[in-house]
Tab-separated table of C-alpha atoms in Angstrom:
chain	number	residue	atom	x	y	z
F	15	MET	CA	11.271	-221.664	-148.015
F	16	ILE	CA	7.552	-220.967	-147.948
F	17	ARG	CA	6.785	-224.598	-147.120
F	18	GLU	CA	9.022	-224.389	-144.049
F	19	LEU	CA	7.533	-221.056	-142.987
F	20	THR	CA	3.989	-222.372	-143.315
F	21	ALA	CA	4.613	-225.780	-141.748
F	22	SER	CA	4.420	-224.457	-138.186
F	23	PRO	CA	5.189	-221.228	-136.322
F	24	ILE	CA	8.912	-220.710	-135.728
F	25	ALA	CA	9.600	-220.243	-132.041
F	26	GLY	CA	10.999	-216.793	-131.322
F	27	THR	CA	9.505	-215.007	-134.320
F	28	GLY	CA	6.642	-212.543	-134.150
F	29	TYR	CA	8.493	-210.064	-131.947
F	30	LEU	CA	8.407	-207.213	-134.450
F	31	ALA	CA	4.692	-207.584	-135.072
F	32	GLY	CA	4.143	-207.180	-131.336
F	33	ASP	CA	6.113	-203.952	-131.002
F	34	ASP	CA	3.848	-200.914	-131.095
F	35	ASP	CA	6.191	-198.130	-130.051
F	36	ASP	CA	7.240	-195.943	-132.949
F	37	LYS	CA	9.734	-193.996	-130.884
F	38	ASP	CA	13.326	-194.746	-130.254
F	39	ASN	CA	13.602	-196.911	-127.228
F	40	ASP	CA	17.211	-196.706	-127.042
F	41	ASP	CA	18.890	-195.693	-124.118
F	42	ASP	CA	16.781	-193.932	-122.164
F	43	ASP	CA	18.978	-194.599	-124.905
F	44	ASP	CA	17.112	-197.829	-123.117
F	45	PRO	CA	16.843	-195.797	-120.704
F	46	ASP	CA	20.211	-196.148	-120.535
F	47	ASP	CA	21.635	-194.521	-124.004
F	48	ASP	CA	21.872	-192.681	-121.255
F	49	ASP	CA	22.452	-193.197	-122.568
F	50	ASP	CA	20.645	-192.053	-125.692
F	51	ASP	CA	17.069	-193.176	-127.097
F	52	HIS	CA	16.070	-190.588	-125.662
F	53	GLU	CA	18.717	-190.759	-124.304
F	54	ASP	CA	21.267	-190.406	-125.893
F	55	ASP	CA	20.603	-193.653	-126.750
F	56	HIS	CA	22.582	-195.674	-125.381
F	57	GLU	CA	23.363	-193.127	-124.533
F	58	ASP	CA	26.022	-190.528	-127.197
F	59	ASP	CA	28.255	-188.835	-124.516
F	60	ASP	CA	29.305	-185.218	-125.062
F	61	GLU	CA	32.629	-184.147	-123.713
F	62	ASP	CA	33.549	-181.108	-121.670
F	63	ASN	CA	36.019	-178.814	-123.361
F	64	LEU	CA	39.547	-179.184	-122.120
F	65	GLU	CA	40.442	-176.845	-119.330
F	66	ASP	CA	42.798	-173.945	-119.893
F	67	GLU	CA	46.112	-175.542	-120.654
F	68	ASN	CA	47.936	-173.489	-118.078
F	69	ASN	CA	45.930	-175.251	-115.412
F	70	ASN	CA	47.460	-178.528	-116.569
F	71	SER	CA	44.133	-180.213	-115.994
F	72	ASP	CA	42.461	-183.393	-117.111
F	73	GLU	CA	39.249	-183.527	-119.079
F	74	ASP	CA	35.971	-184.850	-117.719
F	75	ASP	CA	33.331	-186.570	-119.796
F	76	ASP	CA	29.801	-185.199	-119.581
F	77	ASP	CA	27.186	-187.846	-120.065
F	78	ASN	CA	24.909	-186.876	-122.890
F	79	SER	CA	23.949	-190.331	-123.444
F	80	ASP	CA	20.535	-189.069	-122.755
F	81	ASP	CA	20.621	-186.816	-125.632
F	82	GLN	CA	18.509	-189.061	-127.530
F	83	ASP	CA	15.274	-190.717	-127.466
F	84	PRO	CA	12.860	-192.116	-124.982
F	85	ASP	CA	13.388	-194.729	-122.460
F	86	SER	CA	13.103	-198.188	-123.514
F	87	GLY	CA	10.867	-199.683	-121.017
F	88	ASP	CA	11.987	-203.258	-120.787
F	89	GLY	CA	14.537	-202.728	-123.540
F	90	SER	CA	13.956	-205.886	-125.541
F	91	GLY	CA	16.797	-207.073	-127.713
F	92	ILE	CA	16.886	-209.672	-130.472
F	93	PRO	CA	15.447	-213.078	-129.509
F	94	GLU	CA	17.592	-216.098	-130.276
F	95	LEU	CA	16.232	-218.600	-132.790
F	96	THR	CA	17.565	-222.144	-132.557
F	97	VAL	CA	15.300	-224.150	-134.859
F	98	VAL	CA	15.931	-222.505	-138.222
F	99	SER	CA	17.321	-224.814	-140.892
F	100	GLU	CA	20.287	-223.785	-143.009
F	101	GLN	CA	18.062	-223.901	-146.085
F	102	LEU	CA	15.530	-221.502	-144.592
F	103	LEU	CA	18.228	-219.142	-143.347
F	104	TYR	CA	19.834	-219.043	-146.786
F	105	GLY	CA	16.470	-218.369	-148.391
F	106	CYS	CA	15.688	-215.552	-145.958
F	107	GLU	CA	19.079	-213.922	-146.504
F	108	TYR	CA	19.225	-214.074	-150.276
F	109	TRP	CA	15.751	-214.405	-151.781
F	110	GLY	CA	15.577	-210.691	-152.595
F	111	ASP	CA	18.861	-210.797	-154.498
F	112	HIS	CA	17.729	-213.783	-156.518
F	113	VAL	CA	14.368	-212.195	-157.353
F	114	CYS	CA	16.102	-209.053	-158.603
F	115	ASP	CA	18.241	-211.212	-160.893
F	116	ILE	CA	15.154	-212.542	-162.692
F	117	GLU	CA	14.537	-210.345	-165.726
F	118	SER	CA	11.116	-211.818	-166.594
F	119	PRO	CA	9.517	-213.670	-163.662
F	120	THR	CA	7.471	-216.674	-164.670
F	121	LEU	CA	3.901	-217.115	-163.556
F	122	SER	CA	4.932	-219.691	-160.951
F	123	VAL	CA	7.543	-217.349	-159.435
F	124	THR	CA	5.027	-214.528	-159.347
F	125	GLU	CA	2.443	-216.712	-157.621
F	126	ILE	CA	4.952	-217.805	-154.985
F	127	LEU	CA	5.888	-214.208	-154.244
F	128	ARG	CA	2.235	-213.194	-154.070
F	129	GLU	CA	1.822	-215.728	-151.296
F	130	PHE	CA	5.078	-214.909	-149.555
F	131	LEU	CA	5.197	-211.117	-149.407
F	132	PRO	CA	1.862	-210.299	-147.750
F	133	ASN	CA	2.206	-213.082	-145.180
F	134	TYR	CA	5.884	-213.617	-144.346
F	135	ASN	CA	7.710	-210.377	-145.103
F	136	THR	CA	8.247	-209.518	-141.436
F	137	THR	CA	9.086	-213.091	-140.478
F	138	TRP	CA	12.034	-213.284	-142.854
F	139	ILE	CA	13.390	-210.002	-141.465
F	140	GLU	CA	13.153	-211.427	-137.927
F	141	ILE	CA	14.918	-214.637	-138.915
F	142	VAL	CA	17.807	-212.807	-140.556
F	143	ALA	CA	18.196	-210.370	-137.641
F	144	SER	CA	18.154	-213.194	-135.097
F	145	THR	CA	20.553	-215.545	-136.858
F	146	SER	CA	22.763	-213.469	-139.139
F	147	THR	CA	23.603	-209.882	-140.140
F	148	PHE	CA	20.742	-207.632	-141.190
F	149	ALA	CA	21.796	-206.005	-144.460
F	150	GLY	CA	18.584	-204.266	-145.475
F	151	SER	CA	15.106	-205.157	-146.620
F	152	LEU	CA	14.388	-203.019	-149.667
F	153	SER	CA	16.335	-204.676	-152.480
F	154	ALA	CA	13.283	-206.534	-153.770
F	155	HIS	CA	11.233	-203.318	-153.812
F	156	ALA	CA	12.831	-202.655	-157.174
F	157	THR	CA	10.693	-205.390	-158.724
F	158	GLU	CA	7.239	-205.044	-160.221
F	159	LEU	CA	5.808	-206.749	-157.128
F	160	THR	CA	6.138	-203.753	-154.823
F	161	GLU	CA	2.354	-203.458	-154.546
F	162	LEU	CA	2.411	-206.678	-152.518
F	163	TYR	CA	4.335	-205.084	-149.672
F	164	ASP	CA	2.532	-203.496	-146.764
F	165	ASP	CA	4.876	-200.525	-146.527
F	166	VAL	CA	3.127	-199.151	-143.440
F	167	SER	CA	3.688	-202.257	-141.333
F	168	GLN	CA	7.149	-202.872	-142.765
F	169	ALA	CA	8.293	-199.345	-141.901
F	170	ARG	CA	7.023	-199.818	-138.352
F	171	ALA	CA	8.711	-203.207	-138.039
F	172	LEU	CA	12.003	-201.796	-139.293
F	173	LEU	CA	11.906	-198.971	-136.748
F	174	SER	CA	11.311	-201.504	-133.992
F	175	LEU	CA	14.094	-203.701	-135.346
F	176	SER	CA	16.464	-200.728	-135.328
F	177	ASN	CA	15.725	-200.065	-131.653
F	178	ARG	CA	16.285	-203.718	-130.782
F	179	LEU	CA	19.552	-203.878	-132.718
F	180	GLU	CA	20.752	-200.702	-130.998
F	181	TYR	CA	19.874	-202.227	-127.636
F	182	VAL	CA	22.362	-205.049	-128.197
F	183	GLY	CA	25.053	-202.798	-129.681
F	184	ARG	CA	24.626	-203.771	-133.341
F	185	LEU	CA	24.763	-200.146	-134.417
F	186	GLU	CA	25.582	-200.493	-138.104
F	187	GLU	CA	22.656	-202.877	-138.566
F	188	ALA	CA	20.440	-200.578	-136.500
F	189	LEU	CA	21.284	-197.744	-138.875
F	190	THR	CA	20.497	-199.912	-141.903
F	191	ALA	CA	17.089	-200.800	-140.482
F	192	ILE	CA	16.089	-197.244	-139.616
F	193	ASP	CA	17.362	-195.993	-142.976
F	194	ASP	CA	14.984	-198.456	-144.655
F	195	SER	CA	12.161	-197.229	-142.410
F	196	VAL	CA	12.853	-193.599	-143.346
F	197	GLN	CA	12.828	-194.425	-147.051
F	198	LEU	CA	9.484	-196.195	-146.801
F	199	ARG	CA	7.881	-193.481	-144.679
F	200	ARG	CA	9.226	-190.701	-146.868
F	201	ALA	CA	7.454	-192.254	-149.847
F	202	LEU	CA	4.262	-192.699	-147.824
F	203	ALA	CA	4.394	-189.095	-146.554
F	204	ALA	CA	4.905	-187.790	-150.074
F	205	ARG	CA	1.609	-189.397	-151.069
F	206	GLN	CA	-0.361	-188.704	-147.868
F	207	PRO	CA	1.446	-186.109	-145.710
F	208	ALA	CA	-1.441	-185.591	-143.299
F	209	ILE	CA	-1.426	-189.274	-142.400
F	210	PHE	CA	2.233	-190.248	-142.589
F	211	GLY	CA	4.144	-187.020	-141.879
F	212	THR	CA	4.419	-187.694	-138.154
F	213	GLU	CA	5.500	-191.286	-138.730
F	214	LEU	CA	8.266	-190.009	-141.002
F	215	ALA	CA	9.328	-187.607	-138.246
F	216	ASP	CA	9.426	-190.473	-135.724
F	217	SER	CA	11.742	-192.439	-137.986
F	218	LEU	CA	13.889	-189.372	-138.675
F	219	LEU	CA	14.380	-188.815	-134.948
F	220	ASN	CA	15.664	-192.351	-134.543
F	221	PHE	CA	17.670	-192.075	-137.762
F	222	SER	CA	19.427	-189.011	-136.343
F	223	ASN	CA	20.390	-190.913	-133.213
F	224	ARG	CA	21.783	-193.871	-135.093
F	225	LEU	CA	23.805	-191.584	-137.367
F	226	SER	CA	25.165	-189.815	-134.296
F	227	ASP	CA	26.056	-193.163	-132.703
F	228	LEU	CA	28.345	-193.799	-135.667
F	229	GLY	CA	29.902	-190.337	-135.744
F	230	ARG	CA	28.022	-189.075	-138.806
F	231	HIS	CA	27.225	-185.735	-137.207
F	232	ASP	CA	26.291	-183.623	-140.223
F	233	GLU	CA	23.703	-186.140	-141.399
F	234	ALA	CA	22.428	-186.570	-137.839
F	235	LEU	CA	21.802	-182.836	-137.519
F	236	THR	CA	20.009	-182.677	-140.864
F	237	ALA	CA	17.719	-185.562	-139.923
F	238	ILE	CA	16.677	-184.134	-136.553
F	239	GLN	CA	16.138	-180.674	-138.042
F	240	GLU	CA	13.727	-182.215	-140.522
F	241	ALA	CA	11.879	-183.986	-137.701
F	242	VAL	CA	11.514	-180.716	-135.757
F	243	GLU	CA	10.208	-178.990	-138.881
F	244	VAL	CA	7.457	-181.600	-139.058
F	245	TYR	CA	6.503	-181.473	-135.372
F	246	ARG	CA	6.593	-177.712	-134.750
F	247	PRO	CA	3.623	-176.679	-136.941
F	248	LEU	CA	1.654	-179.694	-135.727
F	249	ALA	CA	2.297	-178.714	-132.103
F	250	ALA	CA	1.213	-175.155	-132.860
F	251	GLN	CA	-2.111	-176.455	-134.184
F	252	LYS	CA	-2.667	-179.255	-131.653
F	253	PRO	CA	-0.391	-178.763	-128.634
F	254	ALA	CA	-2.028	-181.457	-126.526
F	255	ALA	CA	-1.375	-184.040	-129.210
F	256	PHE	CA	2.082	-183.037	-130.437
F	257	ASN	CA	3.970	-181.070	-127.765
F	258	ALA	CA	5.449	-184.259	-126.307
F	259	ALA	CA	6.867	-185.331	-129.662
F	260	LEU	CA	8.152	-181.808	-130.276
F	261	ALA	CA	9.893	-181.776	-126.893
F	262	GLU	CA	11.571	-185.086	-127.613
F	263	SER	CA	12.828	-183.907	-130.985
F	264	LEU	CA	14.043	-180.617	-129.467
F	265	ASN	CA	15.965	-182.567	-126.850
F	266	ASN	CA	17.824	-184.391	-129.588
F	267	LEU	CA	18.270	-181.284	-131.720
F	268	SER	CA	20.019	-179.608	-128.799
F	269	ALA	CA	22.492	-182.475	-128.600
F	270	ARG	CA	23.208	-182.422	-132.316
F	271	LEU	CA	23.734	-178.640	-132.294
F	272	SER	CA	26.166	-179.055	-129.421
F	273	ASP	CA	28.031	-181.701	-131.435
F	274	HIS	CA	28.676	-178.935	-133.965
F	275	GLY	CA	29.791	-176.363	-131.386
F	276	ARG	CA	26.612	-174.315	-131.786
F	277	HIS	CA	26.206	-173.891	-128.040
F	278	GLU	CA	23.948	-170.816	-127.928
F	279	GLU	CA	21.378	-172.511	-130.148
F	280	ALA	CA	21.749	-175.783	-128.252
F	281	LEU	CA	20.965	-174.077	-124.938
F	282	ALA	CA	17.906	-172.259	-126.272
F	283	VAL	CA	16.522	-175.461	-127.761
F	284	ILE	CA	16.986	-177.566	-124.612
F	285	GLN	CA	15.382	-174.835	-122.498
F	286	GLU	CA	12.316	-175.060	-124.727
F	287	ALA	CA	12.267	-178.846	-124.310
F	288	VAL	CA	12.483	-178.567	-120.505
F	289	LYS	CA	9.611	-176.082	-120.441
F	290	LEU	CA	7.404	-178.451	-122.429
F	291	HIS	CA	8.363	-181.524	-120.400
F	292	ARG	CA	7.872	-179.687	-117.092
F	293	ALA	CA	4.329	-178.766	-118.068
F	294	PHE	CA	3.544	-182.372	-118.960
F	295	ALA	CA	5.152	-183.726	-115.782
F	296	ALA	CA	3.146	-181.317	-113.628
F	297	GLU	CA	-0.071	-182.822	-114.977
F	298	ARG	CA	1.027	-186.454	-115.351
F	299	PRO	CA	4.187	-187.143	-113.348
F	300	GLN	CA	4.087	-190.911	-113.750
F	301	ALA	CA	4.018	-190.574	-117.522
F	302	PHE	CA	6.468	-187.686	-117.983
F	303	ASN	CA	8.933	-187.541	-115.070
F	304	ALA	CA	11.350	-189.695	-117.070
F	305	ASP	CA	11.234	-187.290	-120.004
F	306	LEU	CA	11.635	-184.275	-117.731
F	307	ALA	CA	14.664	-185.884	-116.087
F	308	LEU	CA	16.219	-186.514	-119.463
F	309	SER	CA	15.816	-182.913	-120.570
F	310	LEU	CA	17.104	-181.620	-117.228
F	311	ASN	CA	20.157	-183.851	-117.563
F	312	ASN	CA	20.934	-182.322	-120.925
F	313	LEU	CA	20.066	-178.794	-119.785
F	314	SER	CA	22.694	-179.169	-117.072
F	315	ILE	CA	25.328	-179.943	-119.692
F	316	ARG	CA	24.325	-177.036	-121.906
F	317	LEU	CA	24.378	-174.635	-118.934
F	318	SER	CA	27.810	-175.904	-117.955
F	319	ASP	CA	28.999	-175.270	-121.522
F	320	HIS	CA	28.143	-171.609	-120.864
F	321	GLY	CA	29.817	-171.441	-117.444
F	322	ARG	CA	26.487	-171.162	-115.617
F	323	HIS	CA	27.582	-173.598	-112.937
F	324	GLU	CA	25.007	-172.880	-110.211
F	325	GLU	CA	22.119	-173.442	-112.615
F	326	ALA	CA	23.845	-176.495	-114.082
F	327	LEU	CA	24.183	-178.062	-110.633
F	328	ALA	CA	20.550	-177.357	-109.759
F	329	ALA	CA	19.349	-178.930	-113.013
F	330	ILE	CA	21.359	-182.132	-112.600
F	331	GLN	CA	20.367	-182.472	-108.939
F	332	GLU	CA	16.726	-182.341	-109.985
F	333	ALA	CA	17.369	-184.903	-112.720
F	334	VAL	CA	19.096	-187.273	-110.287
F	335	GLY	CA	16.234	-186.960	-107.809
F	336	LEU	CA	13.690	-187.895	-110.452
F	337	ARG	CA	15.769	-190.775	-111.775
F	338	ARG	CA	16.505	-192.182	-108.318
F	339	ALA	CA	12.783	-192.444	-107.729
F	340	LEU	CA	12.239	-194.084	-111.118
F	341	ALA	CA	15.132	-196.524	-110.608
F	342	ALA	CA	13.861	-197.471	-107.161
F	343	GLU	CA	10.630	-198.676	-108.769
F	344	ARG	CA	12.081	-200.081	-112.007
F	345	PRO	CA	15.837	-200.620	-111.703
F	346	ALA	CA	16.138	-202.657	-114.897
F	347	ALA	CA	14.637	-199.808	-116.894
F	348	PHE	CA	16.249	-196.796	-115.183
F	349	ASN	CA	19.575	-197.772	-113.597
F	350	ALA	CA	21.374	-196.951	-116.823
F	351	VAL	CA	20.060	-193.403	-117.081
F	352	LEU	CA	20.496	-192.881	-113.353
F	353	ALA	CA	24.165	-193.767	-113.830
F	354	GLY	CA	24.396	-191.192	-116.619
F	355	SER	CA	22.980	-188.433	-114.446
F	356	LEU	CA	25.198	-189.440	-111.521
F	357	ASN	CA	28.160	-189.146	-113.861
F	358	ASN	CA	27.120	-185.591	-114.675
F	359	LEU	CA	26.324	-184.720	-111.061
F	360	SER	CA	29.860	-185.711	-110.153
F	361	LEU	CA	31.188	-183.228	-112.711
F	362	ARG	CA	29.000	-180.395	-111.487
F	363	LEU	CA	29.956	-181.052	-107.859
F	364	SER	CA	33.600	-180.969	-108.874
F	365	ASP	CA	32.997	-177.634	-110.635
F	366	HIS	CA	31.980	-176.302	-107.208
F	367	GLY	CA	34.991	-177.773	-105.394
F	368	ARG	CA	32.859	-180.365	-103.599
F	369	HIS	CA	35.379	-183.117	-104.272
F	370	GLU	CA	34.363	-185.629	-101.596
F	371	GLU	CA	30.782	-185.682	-102.852
F	372	ALA	CA	31.944	-185.760	-106.458
F	373	LEU	CA	34.067	-188.850	-105.851
F	374	ALA	CA	31.306	-190.716	-104.016
F	375	VAL	CA	28.773	-189.994	-106.750
F	376	ASN	CA	31.238	-190.993	-109.478
F	377	GLN	CA	31.951	-194.273	-107.707
F	378	GLU	CA	28.225	-194.994	-107.588
F	379	ALA	CA	27.981	-194.369	-111.337
F	380	VAL	CA	30.905	-196.716	-112.020
F	381	GLY	CA	29.290	-199.422	-109.901
F	382	LEU	CA	26.026	-199.226	-111.807
F	383	ARG	CA	27.713	-199.149	-115.185
F	384	ARG	CA	30.097	-201.974	-114.394
F	385	ALA	CA	27.122	-204.177	-113.606
F	386	LEU	CA	25.368	-203.137	-116.817
F	387	ALA	CA	28.504	-203.705	-118.907
F	388	ALA	CA	28.969	-207.158	-117.417
F	389	GLU	CA	25.561	-208.147	-118.790
F	390	ARG	CA	25.662	-206.226	-122.084
F	391	PRO	CA	29.197	-205.141	-122.923
F	392	ALA	CA	28.407	-204.101	-126.489
F	393	ALA	CA	25.790	-201.664	-125.217
F	394	PHE	CA	27.479	-200.361	-122.042
F	395	ASN	CA	31.270	-200.521	-122.366
F	396	ALA	CA	31.280	-196.997	-123.795
F	397	ASP	CA	29.352	-195.666	-120.807
F	398	LEU	CA	31.582	-197.529	-118.364
F	399	ALA	CA	34.617	-195.974	-120.036
F	400	ASP	CA	33.102	-192.497	-119.601
F	401	SER	CA	32.635	-192.979	-115.876
F	402	LEU	CA	36.078	-194.563	-115.445
F	403	ASN	CA	37.665	-191.627	-117.242
F	404	ASN	CA	36.007	-189.264	-114.790
F	405	LEU	CA	36.760	-191.508	-111.814
F	406	SER	CA	40.456	-191.264	-112.622
F	407	ILE	CA	40.186	-187.470	-112.365
F	408	ARG	CA	38.221	-187.570	-109.114
F	409	LEU	CA	40.767	-189.963	-107.582
F	410	SER	CA	43.570	-187.700	-108.738
F	411	ASP	CA	41.810	-184.772	-107.028
F	412	HIS	CA	42.235	-186.737	-103.793
F	413	GLY	CA	45.886	-187.614	-104.384
F	414	ARG	CA	45.084	-191.295	-104.975
F	415	ARG	CA	47.398	-191.430	-107.960
F	416	GLU	CA	47.925	-195.161	-108.392
F	417	GLU	CA	44.170	-195.776	-108.371
F	418	ALA	CA	43.706	-192.858	-110.746
F	419	LEU	CA	46.189	-194.378	-113.181
F	420	ALA	CA	44.465	-197.774	-113.043
F	421	ALA	CA	41.064	-196.224	-113.797
F	422	SER	CA	42.522	-194.160	-116.634
F	423	GLN	CA	44.230	-197.183	-118.181
F	424	GLU	CA	40.998	-199.186	-118.019
F	425	ALA	CA	39.123	-196.358	-119.743
F	426	VAL	CA	41.753	-196.173	-122.490
F	427	GLY	CA	41.587	-199.934	-122.997
F	428	LEU	CA	37.817	-199.894	-123.416
F	429	ARG	CA	37.850	-196.891	-125.718
F	430	ARG	CA	40.690	-198.246	-127.828
F	431	ALA	CA	38.664	-201.373	-128.512
F	432	LEU	CA	35.590	-199.300	-129.360
F	433	ALA	CA	37.551	-196.985	-131.654
F	434	ALA	CA	39.101	-199.931	-133.466
F	435	GLU	CA	35.608	-201.030	-134.498
F	436	ARG	CA	34.011	-197.604	-134.988
F	437	PRO	CA	36.643	-194.868	-135.283
F	438	ALA	CA	34.226	-192.153	-136.392
F	439	ALA	CA	32.201	-192.595	-133.218
F	440	PHE	CA	34.979	-193.173	-130.671
F	441	ASN	CA	38.231	-191.539	-131.798
F	442	ALA	CA	37.320	-188.336	-129.962
F	443	VAL	CA	36.760	-189.985	-126.599
F	444	LEU	CA	39.821	-192.179	-127.073
F	445	ALA	CA	41.848	-189.009	-127.628
F	446	GLU	CA	40.471	-187.504	-124.438
F	447	SER	CA	41.294	-190.590	-122.384
F	448	LEU	CA	44.830	-190.649	-123.788
F	449	TYR	CA	45.182	-186.970	-122.939
F	450	ASN	CA	44.118	-187.697	-119.373
F	451	LEU	CA	46.371	-190.754	-119.173
F	452	SER	CA	49.370	-188.536	-119.885
F	453	PHE	CA	48.595	-186.554	-116.716
F	454	LYS	CA	48.440	-189.743	-114.662
F	455	PHE	CA	51.855	-190.833	-115.910
F	456	SER	CA	53.344	-187.389	-115.262
F	457	ARG	CA	52.014	-187.159	-111.718
F	458	LEU	CA	53.625	-190.489	-110.888
F	459	GLY	CA	56.943	-189.381	-112.363
F	460	ARG	CA	56.669	-191.771	-115.299
F	461	HIS	CA	57.915	-189.137	-117.725
F	462	GLU	CA	59.012	-191.517	-120.455
F	463	GLU	CA	55.471	-192.886	-120.866
F	464	ALA	CA	53.551	-189.598	-120.760
F	465	PRO	CA	54.639	-188.195	-124.166
F	466	GLY	CA	53.532	-191.302	-126.048
F	467	ALA	CA	50.003	-191.105	-124.661
F	468	VAL	CA	49.509	-187.418	-125.369
F	469	GLN	CA	51.193	-187.638	-128.795
F	470	GLU	CA	48.585	-190.219	-129.795
F	471	ALA	CA	45.893	-187.851	-128.511
F	472	VAL	CA	47.367	-184.999	-130.575
F	473	ASN	CA	47.315	-187.131	-133.723
F	474	LEU	CA	43.659	-188.002	-133.185
F	475	PHE	CA	42.635	-184.434	-132.325
F	476	ARG	CA	44.477	-183.109	-135.376
F	477	ALA	CA	42.415	-185.322	-137.671
F	478	LEU	CA	39.195	-184.432	-135.833
F	479	ALA	CA	39.939	-180.694	-135.943
F	480	SER	CA	40.415	-180.836	-139.692
F	481	GLU	CA	36.825	-182.096	-139.996
F	482	ARG	CA	35.118	-180.170	-137.164
F	483	PRO	CA	37.334	-177.205	-136.240
F	484	LYS	CA	34.747	-175.436	-134.059
F	485	VAL	CA	34.586	-178.445	-131.758
F	486	PHE	CA	38.131	-179.799	-131.763
F	487	THR	CA	40.620	-176.975	-132.401
F	488	SER	CA	40.672	-175.984	-128.727
F	489	ARG	CA	41.182	-179.607	-127.723
F	490	LEU	CA	44.051	-179.970	-130.176
F	491	ARG	CA	45.614	-176.794	-128.793
F	492	ASN	CA	45.420	-178.023	-125.204
F	493	ALA	CA	46.771	-181.444	-126.110
F	494	LEU	CA	49.720	-179.773	-127.863
F	495	TRP	CA	50.389	-177.718	-124.740
F	496	GLN	CA	50.368	-180.880	-122.635
F	497	LEU	CA	52.641	-182.597	-125.170
F	498	SER	CA	55.089	-179.725	-124.843
F	499	LEU	CA	55.146	-180.100	-121.057
F	500	CYS	CA	55.574	-183.872	-121.230
F	501	LEU	CA	58.386	-183.655	-123.777
F	502	SER	CA	60.150	-181.025	-121.695
F	503	ALA	CA	59.856	-183.177	-118.569
F	504	SER	CA	61.505	-186.057	-120.416
F	505	GLY	CA	64.378	-183.856	-121.606
F	506	ARG	CA	63.215	-183.459	-125.209
F	507	GLU	CA	63.362	-179.671	-125.274
F	508	ALA	CA	63.577	-179.133	-129.025
F	509	GLU	CA	60.466	-181.240	-129.662
F	510	ALA	CA	58.720	-179.502	-126.773
F	511	GLU	CA	59.321	-176.120	-128.388
F	512	VAL	CA	57.858	-177.310	-131.702
F	513	ALA	CA	54.675	-178.501	-129.969
F	514	LEU	CA	54.420	-175.249	-128.010
F	515	GLU	CA	54.738	-173.141	-131.151
F	516	GLU	CA	51.974	-175.095	-132.850
F	517	ALA	CA	49.747	-174.648	-129.799
F	518	ARG	CA	50.375	-170.897	-129.870
F	519	SER	CA	49.523	-170.769	-133.558
F	520	LEU	CA	46.079	-172.117	-132.685
F	521	GLY	CA	45.350	-169.192	-130.378
F	522	LEU	CA	46.848	-169.562	-126.935
């Protein structure tokens, strides 16, 4: 293995050593995540609460993809390697396991590892990530040779790898990589907190986003709270140096609090982030307008959660203005997050009864996201589904029911595929699309099909409400009300009454 690594440079490697950014370049989430990385990476998308059931209304999807980290600049993914032999690939995948199996390493084995670890540790990680499945890098740290690792550079490389894996939709592997980075930096910070505390916080911020991507909301909240606890005292001592990092972590904390239904706290936190980002953008607009737009996008959602619709509309209009300017200069970097803010602008316009404008803006968002999903489906199909879900509602507002049904069915198809792979992350949005699909069937008089769609939504919401009642009990209640109506319309009165009674028991 070492002979092949040393024979000549392997084309396509070296990409992790060249990455300097310690922050999450996901999303905005590339800047997509609207998408999250700030954005929420890719990009996560929060949902609006269901409307009052008596209004018999569909549910829109707010785009919180931005909730996450910073924008990803050029958003590099994982380079393809085509000249790696099977022998080298096997060695890169399994050498750590074999070393751990050796109870008493011989002198020759020790000498080989002393040559390999300081010089080729990052290269083997790159080879595995580019040609196979990245399953972690720390197994061999259990050996007596741990002093040969450069934990500082490895932690940085793993953070970069996590961002790149997230960019191409390999979310489980991205979580594995950032988990390794957190473990390394936690050990470094324990020894030298003044030097490595902020690097640990950087990794924790990204760790929170990756956990959220996979629906692990409790752990995601804990991780981002720890990051904020690191940044806040540093920002108090040196605001010029640390306020930007604090604002970024507050942006993500707001999203995670909202995931848990803690809306008052979420609003207060995002308002603090906007204040910090606005001050930076006033001094250095080219450097901080993207961050300000991201926080404004999320502020709009939090304000809408509180029924403050005028302020929510003003915030998202400002965010769209900033992102249009950024996308005009760098479309590859900012079209994704522009689409996310357009998605939200459509919702806020609809809140104000401005349905013509809402439809036009939603159609623009779908166009941008369809193009992005055509190039990178693993990264953007979720976002496309969000905008299609909302497009179906906007079309329905205009009486274009056949088109509304087609958009709703496409959204369900995308979300069903996503939920099949990652149920913890996508069952909630699948449930919402199924709920909306039942309205589309009902409005076209297809009463036999409507109950099946909403019954599936009820089953999903019931499971979600058992885990996160503050977030999902109201959605379960509204879905049960809709199920009752659909069953009644199809002549199934006894079943309709059962669903209605359960809805009432949840607090009609």
